[in-house]
Tab-separated table of C-alpha atoms in Angstrom:
chain	number	residue	atom	x	y	z
A	1	MET	CA	130.004	106.914	70.021
A	2	SER	CA	129.232	106.589	73.427
A	3	VAL	CA	129.045	103.567	74.874
A	4	LYS	CA	127.145	102.581	78.086
A	5	ILE	CA	126.877	99.410	80.152
A	6	ARG	CA	123.373	98.862	81.177
A	7	MET	CA	120.559	96.204	81.875
A	8	SER	CA	118.159	94.969	79.516
A	9	ARG	CA	114.904	93.760	81.185
A	10	HIS	CA	113.392	90.090	79.731
A	11	GLY	CA	111.638	87.445	81.270
A	12	SER	CA	107.474	87.562	81.446
A	13	LYS	CA	105.178	90.129	83.021
A	14	LYS	CA	105.795	90.358	86.884
A	15	HIS	CA	108.900	87.933	86.729
A	16	PRO	CA	111.679	89.957	85.259
A	17	TYR	CA	115.161	89.231	84.838
A	18	TYR	CA	117.877	91.286	83.450
A	19	ARG	CA	120.918	90.883	81.211
A	20	VAL	CA	123.711	93.402	81.966
A	21	MET	CA	124.830	94.658	78.124
A	22	VAL	CA	127.316	97.025	76.641
A	23	ALA	CA	125.429	99.032	73.803
A	24	ASP	CA	125.428	102.122	72.409
A	25	GLU	CA	123.622	104.788	74.672
A	26	ARG	CA	121.284	105.490	71.435
A	27	ALA	CA	120.211	101.977	71.234
A	28	PRO	CA	116.839	101.195	72.790
A	29	ARG	CA	116.820	99.405	75.643
A	30	ASP	CA	116.089	95.755	74.708
A	31	GLY	CA	117.525	96.340	71.000
A	32	ARG	CA	121.143	96.144	69.202
A	33	PHE	CA	124.312	95.618	71.906
A	34	ILE	CA	127.688	94.964	71.585
A	35	GLU	CA	128.175	92.498	74.337
A	36	GLN	CA	126.657	90.689	76.926
A	37	VAL	CA	128.890	90.843	80.274
A	38	GLY	CA	126.337	89.352	82.808
A	39	ARG	CA	123.012	88.424	84.671
A	40	TYR	CA	120.595	90.019	87.271
A	41	ASN	CA	117.697	88.189	88.692
A	42	PRO	CA	116.041	89.828	91.687
A	43	CYS	CA	113.134	87.521	92.187
A	44	THR	CA	115.140	84.149	92.926
A	45	GLU	CA	116.139	83.746	96.472
A	46	PRO	CA	119.351	84.469	97.668
A	47	THR	CA	119.149	87.179	94.388
A	48	LEU	CA	121.419	86.432	91.304
A	49	ILE	CA	124.155	88.561	90.294
A	50	ASP	CA	126.597	87.054	87.718
A	51	LEU	CA	128.920	89.316	86.797
A	52	ASP	CA	131.981	89.147	84.305
A	53	LEU	CA	134.010	91.368	86.185
A	54	GLU	CA	137.227	91.058	83.938
A	55	LYS	CA	135.001	92.259	80.849
A	56	ILE	CA	133.541	95.172	82.520
A	57	ASP	CA	136.696	96.034	83.670
A	58	ALA	CA	137.889	96.108	80.149
A	59	TRP	CA	135.117	98.045	78.637
A	60	ILE	CA	135.199	100.785	81.427
A	61	ALA	CA	139.125	100.948	80.502
A	62	LYS	CA	137.944	101.731	77.242
A	63	GLY	CA	135.863	104.345	77.996
A	64	ALA	CA	132.070	102.914	78.762
A	65	GLN	CA	130.049	104.195	81.331
A	66	PRO	CA	127.997	102.249	83.815
A	67	SER	CA	124.579	103.177	84.540
A	68	ASP	CA	123.654	103.831	88.532
A	69	ARG	CA	122.054	100.643	89.111
A	70	VAL	CA	125.136	98.507	87.215
A	71	SER	CA	127.512	100.313	89.210
A	72	LYS	CA	125.883	99.308	92.485
A	73	LEU	CA	125.658	95.798	91.296
A	74	ILE	CA	129.404	96.108	90.665
A	75	GLU	CA	130.000	97.294	93.942
A	76	GLU	CA	127.960	94.714	95.709
A	77	VAL	CA	129.930	91.377	93.505
A	78	ARG	CA	133.028	93.361	94.997
A	79	LYS	CA	132.570	93.044	98.471
A	80	ALA	CA	131.265	89.432	98.099
A	81	GLN	CA	134.640	88.345	96.827
């Protein structure tokens, strides 16, 4: 079983927000997940990026692979700290 850290889309039409999830790569985008590790809302000013870096680092240590966009969000949060 390969595990990914990816975003799940929620919200209404043209007003999305995303949850950062740890999920099996075979699960649908908005389907089953293992754990929620953060939130991302591009519609607010300033953009909301709320990630639990401790949980993310623990999942990466276990072999989870972040998606390209989640990797960029992690870098942004680490730069801001």
